[in-house]
XYZ file of C-alpha atoms in Angstrom:
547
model
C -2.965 -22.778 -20.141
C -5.281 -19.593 -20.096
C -7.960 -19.339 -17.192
C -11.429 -18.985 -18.691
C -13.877 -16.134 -17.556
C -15.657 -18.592 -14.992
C -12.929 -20.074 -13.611
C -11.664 -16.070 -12.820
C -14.894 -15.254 -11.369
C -15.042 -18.324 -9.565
C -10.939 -17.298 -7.889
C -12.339 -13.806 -7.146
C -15.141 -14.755 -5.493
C -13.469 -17.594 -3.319
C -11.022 -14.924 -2.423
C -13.763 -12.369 -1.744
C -14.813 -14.526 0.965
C -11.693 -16.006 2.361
C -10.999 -11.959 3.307
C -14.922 -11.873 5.242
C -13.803 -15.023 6.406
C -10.442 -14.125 8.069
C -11.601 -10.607 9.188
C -14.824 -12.173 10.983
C -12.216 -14.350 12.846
C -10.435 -11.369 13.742
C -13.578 -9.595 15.018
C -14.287 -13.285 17.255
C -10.944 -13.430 18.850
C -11.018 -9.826 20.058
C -14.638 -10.441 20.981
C -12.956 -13.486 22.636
C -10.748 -11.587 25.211
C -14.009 -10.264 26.800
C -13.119 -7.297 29.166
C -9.279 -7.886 27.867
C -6.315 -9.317 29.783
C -5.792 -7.717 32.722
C -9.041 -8.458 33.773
C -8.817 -11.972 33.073
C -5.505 -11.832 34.701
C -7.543 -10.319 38.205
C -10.190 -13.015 37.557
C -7.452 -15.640 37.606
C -5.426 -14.140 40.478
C -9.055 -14.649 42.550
C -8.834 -18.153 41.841
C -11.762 -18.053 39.807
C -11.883 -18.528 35.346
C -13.267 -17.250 32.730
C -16.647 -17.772 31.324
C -15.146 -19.479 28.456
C -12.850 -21.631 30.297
C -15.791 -22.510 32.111
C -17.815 -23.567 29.251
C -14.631 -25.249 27.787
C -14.021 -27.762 30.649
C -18.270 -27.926 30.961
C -18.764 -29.191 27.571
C -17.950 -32.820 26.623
C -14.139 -32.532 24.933
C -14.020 -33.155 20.963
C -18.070 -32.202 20.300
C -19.541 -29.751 18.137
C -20.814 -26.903 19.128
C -23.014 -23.779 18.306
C -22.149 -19.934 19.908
C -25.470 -17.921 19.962
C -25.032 -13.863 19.912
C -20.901 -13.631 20.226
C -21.569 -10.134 18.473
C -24.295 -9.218 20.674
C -23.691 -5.569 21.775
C -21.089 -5.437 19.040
C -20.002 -1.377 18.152
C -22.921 -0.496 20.885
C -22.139 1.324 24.442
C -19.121 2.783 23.402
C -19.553 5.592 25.987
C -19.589 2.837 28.549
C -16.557 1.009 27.638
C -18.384 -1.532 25.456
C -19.905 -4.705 26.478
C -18.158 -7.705 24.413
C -20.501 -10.725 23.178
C -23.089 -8.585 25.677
C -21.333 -9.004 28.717
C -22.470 -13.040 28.301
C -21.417 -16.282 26.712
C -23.984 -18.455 25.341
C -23.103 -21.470 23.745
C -25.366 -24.988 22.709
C -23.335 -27.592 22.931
C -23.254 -30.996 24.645
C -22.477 -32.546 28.440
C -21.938 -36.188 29.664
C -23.546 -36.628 26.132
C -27.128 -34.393 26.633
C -27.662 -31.428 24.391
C -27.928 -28.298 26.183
C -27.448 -24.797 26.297
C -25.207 -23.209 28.770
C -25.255 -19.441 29.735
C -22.110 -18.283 31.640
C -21.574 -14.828 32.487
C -18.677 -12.800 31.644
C -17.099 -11.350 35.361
C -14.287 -9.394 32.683
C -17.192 -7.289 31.078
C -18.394 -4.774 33.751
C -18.333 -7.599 36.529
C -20.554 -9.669 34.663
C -23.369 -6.450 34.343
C -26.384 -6.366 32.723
C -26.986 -4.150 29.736
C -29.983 -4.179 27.677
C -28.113 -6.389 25.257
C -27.480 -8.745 27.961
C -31.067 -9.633 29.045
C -32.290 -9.480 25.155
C -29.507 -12.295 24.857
C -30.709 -13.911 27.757
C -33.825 -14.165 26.985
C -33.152 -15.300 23.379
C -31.166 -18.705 25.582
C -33.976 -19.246 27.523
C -36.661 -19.133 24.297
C -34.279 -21.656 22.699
C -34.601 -23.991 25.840
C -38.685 -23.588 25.415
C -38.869 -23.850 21.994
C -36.901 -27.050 22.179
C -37.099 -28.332 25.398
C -33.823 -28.002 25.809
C -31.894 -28.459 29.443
C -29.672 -25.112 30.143
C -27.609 -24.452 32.547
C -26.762 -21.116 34.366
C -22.915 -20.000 35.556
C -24.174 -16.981 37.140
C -21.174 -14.360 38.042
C -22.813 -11.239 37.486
C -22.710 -7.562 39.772
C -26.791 -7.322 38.339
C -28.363 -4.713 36.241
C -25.528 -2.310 34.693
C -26.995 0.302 36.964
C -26.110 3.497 34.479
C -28.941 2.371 32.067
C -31.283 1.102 34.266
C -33.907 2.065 32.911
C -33.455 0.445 29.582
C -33.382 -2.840 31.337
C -35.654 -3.291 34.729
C -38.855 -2.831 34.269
C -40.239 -3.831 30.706
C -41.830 -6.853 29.697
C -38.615 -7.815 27.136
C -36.239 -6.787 30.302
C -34.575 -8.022 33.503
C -37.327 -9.390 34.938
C -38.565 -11.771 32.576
C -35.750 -14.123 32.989
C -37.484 -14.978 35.984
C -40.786 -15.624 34.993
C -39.210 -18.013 32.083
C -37.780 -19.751 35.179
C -41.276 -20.365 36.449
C -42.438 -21.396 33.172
C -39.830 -23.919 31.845
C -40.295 -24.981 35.300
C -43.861 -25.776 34.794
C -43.238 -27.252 31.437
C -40.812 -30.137 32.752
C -36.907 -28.205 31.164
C -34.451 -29.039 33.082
C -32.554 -25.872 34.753
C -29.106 -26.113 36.522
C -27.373 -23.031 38.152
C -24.236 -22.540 39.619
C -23.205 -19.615 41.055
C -19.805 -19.342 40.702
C -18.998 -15.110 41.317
C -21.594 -12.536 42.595
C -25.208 -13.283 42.625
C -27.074 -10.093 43.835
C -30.058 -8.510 44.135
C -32.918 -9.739 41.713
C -30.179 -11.880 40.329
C -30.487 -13.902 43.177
C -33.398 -15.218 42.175
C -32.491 -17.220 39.262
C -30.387 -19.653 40.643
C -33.079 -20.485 43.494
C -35.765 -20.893 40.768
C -33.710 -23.580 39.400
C -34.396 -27.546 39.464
C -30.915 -27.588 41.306
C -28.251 -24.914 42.140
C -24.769 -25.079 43.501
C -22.085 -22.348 44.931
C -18.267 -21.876 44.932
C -16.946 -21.642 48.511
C -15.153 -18.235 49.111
C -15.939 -17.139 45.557
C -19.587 -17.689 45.275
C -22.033 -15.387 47.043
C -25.860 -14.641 46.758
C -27.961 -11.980 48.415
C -30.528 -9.598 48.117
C -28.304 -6.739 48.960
C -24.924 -6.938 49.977
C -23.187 -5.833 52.978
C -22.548 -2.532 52.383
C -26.228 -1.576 51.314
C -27.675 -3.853 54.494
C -25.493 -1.370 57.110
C -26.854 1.550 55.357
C -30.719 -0.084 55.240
C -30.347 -1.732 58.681
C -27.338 -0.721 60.025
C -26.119 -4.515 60.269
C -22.781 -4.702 60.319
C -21.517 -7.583 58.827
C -19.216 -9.449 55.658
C -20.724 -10.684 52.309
C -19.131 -13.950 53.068
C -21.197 -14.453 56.615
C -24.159 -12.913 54.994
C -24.603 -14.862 51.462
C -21.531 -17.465 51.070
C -21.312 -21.066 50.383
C -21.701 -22.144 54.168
C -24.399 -19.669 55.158
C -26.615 -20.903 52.071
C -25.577 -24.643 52.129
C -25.566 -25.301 56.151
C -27.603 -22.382 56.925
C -30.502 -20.845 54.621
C -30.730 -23.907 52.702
C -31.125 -22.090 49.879
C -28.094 -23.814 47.495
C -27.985 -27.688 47.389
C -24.628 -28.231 46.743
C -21.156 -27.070 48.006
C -18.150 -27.026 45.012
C -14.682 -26.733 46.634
C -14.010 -24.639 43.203
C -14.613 -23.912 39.638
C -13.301 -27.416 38.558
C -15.336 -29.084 41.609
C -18.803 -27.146 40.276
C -18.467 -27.901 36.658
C -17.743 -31.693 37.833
C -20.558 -32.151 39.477
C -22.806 -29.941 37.169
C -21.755 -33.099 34.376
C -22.642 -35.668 37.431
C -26.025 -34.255 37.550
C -26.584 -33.936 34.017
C -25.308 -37.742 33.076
C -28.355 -39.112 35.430
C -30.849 -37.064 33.169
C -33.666 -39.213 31.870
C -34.670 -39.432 28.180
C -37.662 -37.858 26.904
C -39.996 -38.443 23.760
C -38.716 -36.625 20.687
C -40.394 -35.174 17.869
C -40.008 -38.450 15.380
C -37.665 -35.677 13.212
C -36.620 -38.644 10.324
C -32.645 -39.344 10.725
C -29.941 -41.596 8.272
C -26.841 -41.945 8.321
C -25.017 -39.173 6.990
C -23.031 -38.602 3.864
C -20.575 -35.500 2.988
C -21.825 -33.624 -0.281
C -20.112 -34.848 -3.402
C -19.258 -31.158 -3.624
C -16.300 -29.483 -1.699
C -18.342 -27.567 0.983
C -16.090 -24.883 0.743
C -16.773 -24.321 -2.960
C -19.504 -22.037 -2.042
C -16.426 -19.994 -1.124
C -16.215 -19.241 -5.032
C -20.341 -19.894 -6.278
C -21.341 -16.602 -4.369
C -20.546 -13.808 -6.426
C -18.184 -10.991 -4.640
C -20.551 -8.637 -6.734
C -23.772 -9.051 -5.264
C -25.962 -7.778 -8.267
C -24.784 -10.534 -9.719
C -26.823 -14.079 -10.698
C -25.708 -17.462 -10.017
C -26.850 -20.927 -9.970
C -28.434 -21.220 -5.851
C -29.044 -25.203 -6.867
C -24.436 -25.219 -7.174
C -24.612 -23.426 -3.771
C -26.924 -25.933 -2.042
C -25.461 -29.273 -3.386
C -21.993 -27.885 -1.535
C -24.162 -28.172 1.790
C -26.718 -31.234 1.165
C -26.065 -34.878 2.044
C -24.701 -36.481 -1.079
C -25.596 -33.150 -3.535
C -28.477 -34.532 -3.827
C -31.897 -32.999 -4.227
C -35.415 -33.615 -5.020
C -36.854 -30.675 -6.349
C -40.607 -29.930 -6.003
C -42.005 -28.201 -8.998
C -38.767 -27.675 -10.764
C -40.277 -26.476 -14.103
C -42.965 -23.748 -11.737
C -42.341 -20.774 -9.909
C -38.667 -21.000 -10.911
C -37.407 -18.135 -8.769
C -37.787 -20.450 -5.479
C -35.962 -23.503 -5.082
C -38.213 -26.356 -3.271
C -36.531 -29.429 -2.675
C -36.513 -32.117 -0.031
C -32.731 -33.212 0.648
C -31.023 -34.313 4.056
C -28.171 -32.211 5.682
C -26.212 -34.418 7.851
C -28.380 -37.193 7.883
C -31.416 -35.736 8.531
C -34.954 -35.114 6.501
C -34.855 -31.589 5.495
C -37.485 -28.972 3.298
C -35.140 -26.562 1.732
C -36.499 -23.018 0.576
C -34.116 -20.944 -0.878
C -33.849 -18.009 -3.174
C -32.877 -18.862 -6.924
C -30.589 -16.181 -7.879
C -30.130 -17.143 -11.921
C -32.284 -15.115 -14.202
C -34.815 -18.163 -15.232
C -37.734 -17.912 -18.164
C -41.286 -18.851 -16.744
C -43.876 -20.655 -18.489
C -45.073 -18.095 -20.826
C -40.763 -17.563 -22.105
C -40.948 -14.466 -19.992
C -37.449 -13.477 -17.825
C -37.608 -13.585 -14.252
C -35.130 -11.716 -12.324
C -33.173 -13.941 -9.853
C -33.637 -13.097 -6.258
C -37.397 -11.750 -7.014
C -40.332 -13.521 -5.473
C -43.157 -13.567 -7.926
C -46.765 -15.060 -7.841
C -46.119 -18.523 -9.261
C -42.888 -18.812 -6.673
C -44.814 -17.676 -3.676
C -47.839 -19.966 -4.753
C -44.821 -22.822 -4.737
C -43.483 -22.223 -1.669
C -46.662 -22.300 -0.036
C -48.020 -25.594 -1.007
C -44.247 -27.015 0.015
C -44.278 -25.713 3.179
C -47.296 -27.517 3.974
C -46.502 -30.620 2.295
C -43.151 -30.808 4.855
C -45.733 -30.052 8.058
C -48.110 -32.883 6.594
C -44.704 -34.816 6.397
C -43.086 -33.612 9.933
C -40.029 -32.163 7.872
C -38.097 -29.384 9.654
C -37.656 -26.682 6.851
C -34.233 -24.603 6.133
C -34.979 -20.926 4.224
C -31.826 -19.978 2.301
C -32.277 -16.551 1.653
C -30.961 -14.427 -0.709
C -34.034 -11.985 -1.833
C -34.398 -8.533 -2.660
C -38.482 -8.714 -2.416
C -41.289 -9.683 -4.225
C -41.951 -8.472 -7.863
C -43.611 -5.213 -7.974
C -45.307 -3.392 -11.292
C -48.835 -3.345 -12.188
C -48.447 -7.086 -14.099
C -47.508 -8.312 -10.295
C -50.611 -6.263 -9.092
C -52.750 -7.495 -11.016
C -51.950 -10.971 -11.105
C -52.325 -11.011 -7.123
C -48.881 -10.757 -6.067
C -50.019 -9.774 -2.275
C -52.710 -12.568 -2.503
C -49.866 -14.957 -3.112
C -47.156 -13.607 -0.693
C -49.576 -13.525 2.038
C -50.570 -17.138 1.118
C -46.444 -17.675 1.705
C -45.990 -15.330 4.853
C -49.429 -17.556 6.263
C -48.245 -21.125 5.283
C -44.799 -20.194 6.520
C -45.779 -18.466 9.910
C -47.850 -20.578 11.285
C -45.411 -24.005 10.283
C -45.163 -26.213 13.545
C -42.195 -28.025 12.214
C -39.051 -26.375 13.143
C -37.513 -23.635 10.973
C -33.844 -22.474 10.014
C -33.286 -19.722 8.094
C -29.659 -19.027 6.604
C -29.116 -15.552 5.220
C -26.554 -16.318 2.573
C -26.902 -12.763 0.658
C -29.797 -10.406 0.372
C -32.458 -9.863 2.983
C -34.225 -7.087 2.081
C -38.147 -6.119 2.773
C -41.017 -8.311 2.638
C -38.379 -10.850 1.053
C -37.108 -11.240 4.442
C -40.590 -11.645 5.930
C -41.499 -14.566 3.632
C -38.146 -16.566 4.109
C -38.414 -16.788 7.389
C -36.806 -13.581 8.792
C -36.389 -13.043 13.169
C -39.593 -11.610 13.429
C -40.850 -15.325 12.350
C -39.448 -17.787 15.229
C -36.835 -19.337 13.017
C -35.366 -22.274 16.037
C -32.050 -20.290 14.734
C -31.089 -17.651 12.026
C -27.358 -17.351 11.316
C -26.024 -15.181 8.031
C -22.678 -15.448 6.660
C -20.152 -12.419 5.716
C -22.005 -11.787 2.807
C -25.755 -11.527 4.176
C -27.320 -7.976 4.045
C -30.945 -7.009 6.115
C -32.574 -4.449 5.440
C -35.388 -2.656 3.797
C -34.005 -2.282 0.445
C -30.138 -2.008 -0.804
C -27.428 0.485 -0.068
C -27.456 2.286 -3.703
C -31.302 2.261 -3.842
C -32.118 3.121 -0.113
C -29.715 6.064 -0.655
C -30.795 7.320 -3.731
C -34.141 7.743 -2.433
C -32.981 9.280 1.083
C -31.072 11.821 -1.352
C -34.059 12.661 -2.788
C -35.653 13.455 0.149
C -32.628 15.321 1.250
C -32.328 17.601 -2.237
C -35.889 17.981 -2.692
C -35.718 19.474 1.545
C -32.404 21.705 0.357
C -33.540 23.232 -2.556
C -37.203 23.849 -0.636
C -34.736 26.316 1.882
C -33.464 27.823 -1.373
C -30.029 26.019 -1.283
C -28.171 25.737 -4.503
C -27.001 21.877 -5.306
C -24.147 21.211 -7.131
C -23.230 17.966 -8.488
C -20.577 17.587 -6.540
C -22.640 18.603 -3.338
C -25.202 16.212 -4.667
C -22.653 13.300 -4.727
C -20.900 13.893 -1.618
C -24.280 13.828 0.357
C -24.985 10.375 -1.642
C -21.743 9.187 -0.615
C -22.068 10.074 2.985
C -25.860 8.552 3.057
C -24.720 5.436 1.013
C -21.947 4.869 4.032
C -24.292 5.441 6.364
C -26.828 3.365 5.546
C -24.208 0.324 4.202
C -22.920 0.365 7.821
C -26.564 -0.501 9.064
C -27.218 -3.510 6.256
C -24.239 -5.053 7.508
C -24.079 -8.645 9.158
C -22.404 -7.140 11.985
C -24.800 -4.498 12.238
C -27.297 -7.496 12.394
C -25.501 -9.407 14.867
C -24.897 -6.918 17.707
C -28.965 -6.409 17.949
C -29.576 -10.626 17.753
C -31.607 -10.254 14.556
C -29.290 -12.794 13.374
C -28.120 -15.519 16.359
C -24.427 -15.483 14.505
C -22.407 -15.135 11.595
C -20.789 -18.012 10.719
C -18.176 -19.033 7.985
C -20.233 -20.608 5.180
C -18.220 -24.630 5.464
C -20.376 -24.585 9.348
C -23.661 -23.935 7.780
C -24.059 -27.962 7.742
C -23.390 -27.969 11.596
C -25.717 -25.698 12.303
C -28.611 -26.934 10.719
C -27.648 -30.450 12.353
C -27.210 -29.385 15.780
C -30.645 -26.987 15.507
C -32.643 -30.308 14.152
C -31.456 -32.292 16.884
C -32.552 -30.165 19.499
C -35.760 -29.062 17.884
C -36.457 -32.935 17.901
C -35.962 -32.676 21.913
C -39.978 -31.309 21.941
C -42.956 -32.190 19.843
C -45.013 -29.355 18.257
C -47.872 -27.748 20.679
C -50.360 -28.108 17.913
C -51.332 -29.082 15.066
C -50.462 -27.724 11.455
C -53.339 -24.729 10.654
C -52.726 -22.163 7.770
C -55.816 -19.928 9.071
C -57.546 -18.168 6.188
C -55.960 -18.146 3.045
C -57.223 -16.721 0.222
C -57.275 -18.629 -3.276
């Protein structure tokens, strides 16, 4: 029997994807071996494990769970060796049966240093644990600040130092902070763990201390060992300053889960929860929906019922504003307000096309009103973005297109109900703004292999650079042939591809991770459920919109 046209596009797409798909696991299980094996093998060999292992036998066995910034520092530092996943793990995940998030140190990476990745991922853990009053828990084995770039991570207000004001402040606001120090704890680093709720240390392998003993015979000209100075006795028996004593890695992470199975309860945010139902919808169709050719239209309402309870959804002004999808739908089990992208070319009222992907007036007048309507209703919201920008040309002008997409970026901005933005395809300019981009406090923001951020696309962006670059050549009275002309496109084009990656993305957290399109329900699941661990601050308030 002879394969129609869809059913081809639909095979090349699905195997499009299943490639991004196998070479992003590739890219995690290097990431994976941290500093590589013969540093794990040392790590071992000192009786201590890994960061992952540690996480691993933290975590409750058979849960789900969410990894926040594995690419983080991914391609960067190369003329420092690298720092995989930033030199630390961060995962949200679950123990004795409380959400949390857990940030573990990787000794493998530069002993556990701090580049400027590492504290931007650190502080990225601890604004999760604020925004959601969520517990976390430190496994500090870290030699401090990565002392070679210094200066790109001491003394700012984004740098080292503001870990430990967060500790003061989740303090104050009642989060629940556990650290164990399980490796080197020096320097300003030693103040994390004692501005914990409760800390513990690894006898023999755990040590904390301002400086350490080679620095205090050289400032005092005490002679003594790190051990006697900052170990588990001295800080347990002595100083006082740890409260408990683990015989080893396996003793520390058991009593960590001790501690955290006696935690109390706490009001949530009344976030509305069913029981859940798989979609109708192989989840793993989206596989084939997404077009490998992303110029290309499709149906976004075929790509959403693949990830909604039952693929079912209750549109909101289905027949307005066609180039947003509004819909209210649950993703496992819970109340959801989905905003997404439509990427099929749709007629609007007046019969005219409407270019899928484009945000116009009418949609950005939608998607206003909805987002309010789900903060009247207490309705987290998930963005599903796949948007090259809003609709430009003098008809947009003058029918108030900045009016309206301000009226969007306001409504959506100031939301008090938890957002979750998934970058499916396109992110590109004030599109990524107005769906709910990093600059915009999404609770998380994952992409999968196919998202793209930036300003505009690779074959516009570069087109335009080129001009810029011709117009500059032929200025210095340099003849340009075509072929000149196209190998400088070429080389710009590559250039600037390499940047609109998700990789690209990923290794500066604008994007928390990129995850294989079947975990996208997960996700969402896992980021309601802690959002509904706080209540909003204040109430809904759009400010000053104009009409």
């Amino acid at each position: 029997m002879a394969i129609s046209k869809k059913e081809l596009e639909f095979n090349i797409n699905d195997d499009q994807m299943r490639l991004k798909i196998s070479a992003l696991e590739r890219e995690l299980n290097t990431i994976y071996q941290g500093g590589g094996k013969k540093r794990i093998d040392k790590l071992h060999d000192s009786g201590k494990m890994t960061a992952r292992e540690r996480i691993d036998m933290l975590l409750d066995s058979n849960t789900e769970r969410v990894e926040v910034g594995a690419f983080a520092g991914y391609g960067m530092y190369k003329e420092h060796g690298g720092c995989p996943a930033g030199g630390v793990v961060i995962v949200i995940g679950y123990v004795s049966g409380k959400q949390c998030i857990v940030v573990a140190n990787d000794a493998t990476v530069k002993a556990g240093a701090w580049f400027p990745i590492t504290g931007k991922k650190n502080l990225r853990a601890q604004e999760i644990a604020m925004e959601n009053n969520l517990p976390i828990i430190y496994l500090v084995d870290s030699a401090g600040v990565y002392l070679p770039m210094q200066d790109e991570i001491f003394p700012d207000k984004e740098h080292f130092g503001r870990i430990f004001r967060n500790n003061a402040v989740m303090s104050s606001m009642g989060i629940v902070q556990i650290a164990a120090v399980m490796g080197s704890c020096v320097a300003g680093g030693a103040y994390l763990p004692i501005m914990s709720d409760e800390s513990l240390i690894v006898n023999k392998t755990g040590t904390i201390f301002l400086a350490g003993s080679y620095l205090v015979k050289a400032a005092v000209g005490e002679t003594i060992d790190n051990e006697t100075l900052g170990g588990a006795v001295t800080h347990t028996e002595i100083s006082g300053v740890c409260d408990y004593n683990a015989e080893n890695d396996e003793d520390c992470l058991k009593t960590i889960r001790d501690i955290m199975d006696k935690i109390g309860k706490s009001d949530d945010a009344g976030f509305d929860r069913k029981e859940t139902k798989l979609p109708k919808v192989d989840v793993k169709s989206v596989y084939g929906i997404l077009p490998a050719d992303r110029s290309k239209p499709y149906d976004t309402k075929e790509l959403l019922k693949a990830i909604v309870d039952d693929s079912e959804l209750t549109e909101y002004k289905a027949n307005y504003g066609k180039t947003i999808i509004c819909a209210y739908a649950r993703i496992d089990g819970w109340s959801v307000g989905i905003v997404a992208n439509q990427r099929e070319i749709v007629k609007n009222a007046k019969g005219e096309m409407q270019f899928g992907g484009v945000i116009y007036t009418d949609s950005a007048d939608k998607a206003a009103r909805f987002i309010m309507n789900c903060n009247q209703k207490n309705i987290p919201l998930v963005f599903v973005q796949d948007v090259t920008g809003f609709m430009v040309g003098s008809k947009s002008e003058h029918a108030g297109i900045i009016k309206d997409g301000a009226k969007m970026v306001n409504a959506m901005a100031n939301s008090v109900v938890p957002k979750f933005t998934i970058v499916v395809g396109n992110s590109y300019g004030a599109g990524n703004y107005a769906m709910c981009g990093k600059a915009y406090d999404p609770r998380l923001i994952v992409g999968w292999p196919t998202a793209e951020i930036a300003v505009m696309g690779g074959a516009s962006a570069a087109k335009t650079l080129l001009q810029i670059e011709v117009a500059s050549m032929k200025a210095r009275g340099e003849e340009i042939t075509p072929e000149r002309e196209k190998e400088l496109f070429d080389t710009i084009k590559n250039r600037y591809d390499s940047q609109i990656s998700p990789y690209y993305a990923a290794s500066r957290l604008w994007i928390d991770a990129i995850i294989d399109p079947a975990e996208t329900r997960k996700v969402v699941s896992m980021g309601i459920e802690m959002a509904n661990h706080k209540k909003a601050d204040k109430k809904y308030n759009v400010g000053v919109i104009q009409t």
